Amino acid sequence: MKFHDVDFDTYFRNYPDANGYFGKYGGSYIPPQLQAAMDEITDAYMTICKSSKFVNELRRIRREFQGRPTPVSHLERLSSSLGNVQLYAKREDLNHTGAHKLNHCMGEALLAKYMGKKKVIAETGAGQHGVALATAAAYFGLECDIYMGAVDVKKQAPNVARMKILGARVVEVTDGLQTLKEAVDAAFDAYSREYHDAIYCIGSVVGPHPFPMMVRDFQSVVGIEARSQFLEMTGELPDAVVACVGGGSNAMGMFAGFLNDPVDIYGVEPLGRGPALGDHAASLNYGSEGVMHGFNSLMLKDEHGGPAPVYSVASGLDYPSSGPEHAFLHDLGRVTYDVVGDEDTIDAFFALSRLEGIIPAIESAHAVAYAMQLAKRMKRGSILINLSGRGDKDMDYVIEKYGIR
């Protein structure tokens, strides 16, 4: 199947299907007791997402608490430095807590309240999802446990402090590579013991059904806003849309606004140090079909067929798989998935900071780097970047490892 075979007018009604599949990807590969809990979440979500009370409450929260809509900014000086192509940024760094993650965390926490749960549980890599969920938990009066790899705890100390100030319990995970994959393992294990009283608020468009669908739906506000804003600013759609992809929530949120438009869409994965296994986390470009953390997608595998060790300079991108909807859009050919390495990412981090006064998250800097390369190839036109988060959390790490460029 190719994207010409898919009716994107009805895409969101048809994908995922009733069992949570985007084509052959997705589903729910979890123990029976957890499946019962997931079925409960699915039933609750499919009920309240049609409720005007829930929808209006979420809209009020976005407007009065999150600061939505976030603006689109014309990156005029960066554009001029590259040629004639005009670059724009959807400013999710200006969303409350500094990233797109709060879009789905407020929705998930509101769902938890509706279901009568007392606690929210989650994993975090870069810490943005952890901060967002801790914020949502504080807003709704819920307990909050955040599992985070020991490596990321050290790299993302400011976000660890924020989570603790907000009242969350940060659980440091010391197994394996001590990064995002291990944090997900630990959070799933905790949820399997506490699902009666807690909800696992997955931090991306990954995991068993209904989370890839639910997180996409909550994040689609990004693309819907951006499309309307760009049309108002320029009178036309962008020629290209670019977003970074780890698990893929910010990208799926942005892409959702443009799938049915004559717009080129690019997802940017982390090439890290290079294409050798263990030096990157580009599962859509280098992976093969496999199941992990309860869902089927494209996955980087070790010699035994399990999840391979991965690496990225961005803590939020170092995951050995990607959301099943991204794998589906990859196979359809609707979205082009490409890679950017650490060095180009750090160069883009400084370029955006110096030329536009915007310090991006390292995750977002992958998208900026790719858009800069794309602008040189295109010669003319416009590119809209999803600037998924701000770089406060990364400054100490960047200075320590790379110095001031």
XYZ file of N, CA, C and O in Angstrom, residues 8-9 22 103 127 179 185 284 318 373 390 401-402:
52
model
N -6.985 10.365 2.693
C -6.625 11.164 3.855
C -7.759 12.059 4.335
O -7.682 12.632 5.425
N -8.831 12.192 3.544
C -10.019 12.894 4.027
C -10.651 12.152 5.207
O -11.238 12.765 6.098
N -2.215 0.523 12.725
C -1.984 1.364 11.557
C -1.370 0.438 10.508
O -0.155 0.190 10.527
N 0.675 19.198 26.118
C -0.539 19.025 25.315
C -1.234 17.707 25.626
O -2.456 17.651 25.759
N 13.296 14.686 30.163
C 12.679 15.285 31.338
C 11.483 16.153 31.032
O 10.723 16.512 31.941
N 19.005 4.698 30.351
C 18.418 5.793 29.591
C 16.921 5.536 29.390
O 16.294 4.867 30.203
N 10.831 0.483 30.736
C 10.727 -0.843 31.351
C 10.294 -0.734 32.812
O 9.380 -1.444 33.264
N 13.480 4.210 12.124
C 12.698 4.212 10.888
C 13.592 4.079 9.662
O 13.168 3.562 8.627
N 16.657 9.122 22.275
C 17.446 7.880 22.318
C 16.567 6.682 22.702
O 16.661 6.133 23.791
N 19.496 22.366 6.033
C 20.018 21.612 4.885
C 19.003 21.587 3.746
O 19.364 21.746 2.575
N 12.179 24.182 24.350
C 13.250 25.146 24.584
C 14.466 24.463 25.192
O 14.371 23.378 25.771
N 30.131 19.821 27.082
C 30.614 18.870 26.086
C 31.174 19.536 24.842
O 32.143 19.047 24.252
N 30.579 20.664 24.427
C 30.956 21.270 23.144
C 31.556 22.668 23.273
O 32.103 23.194 22.286
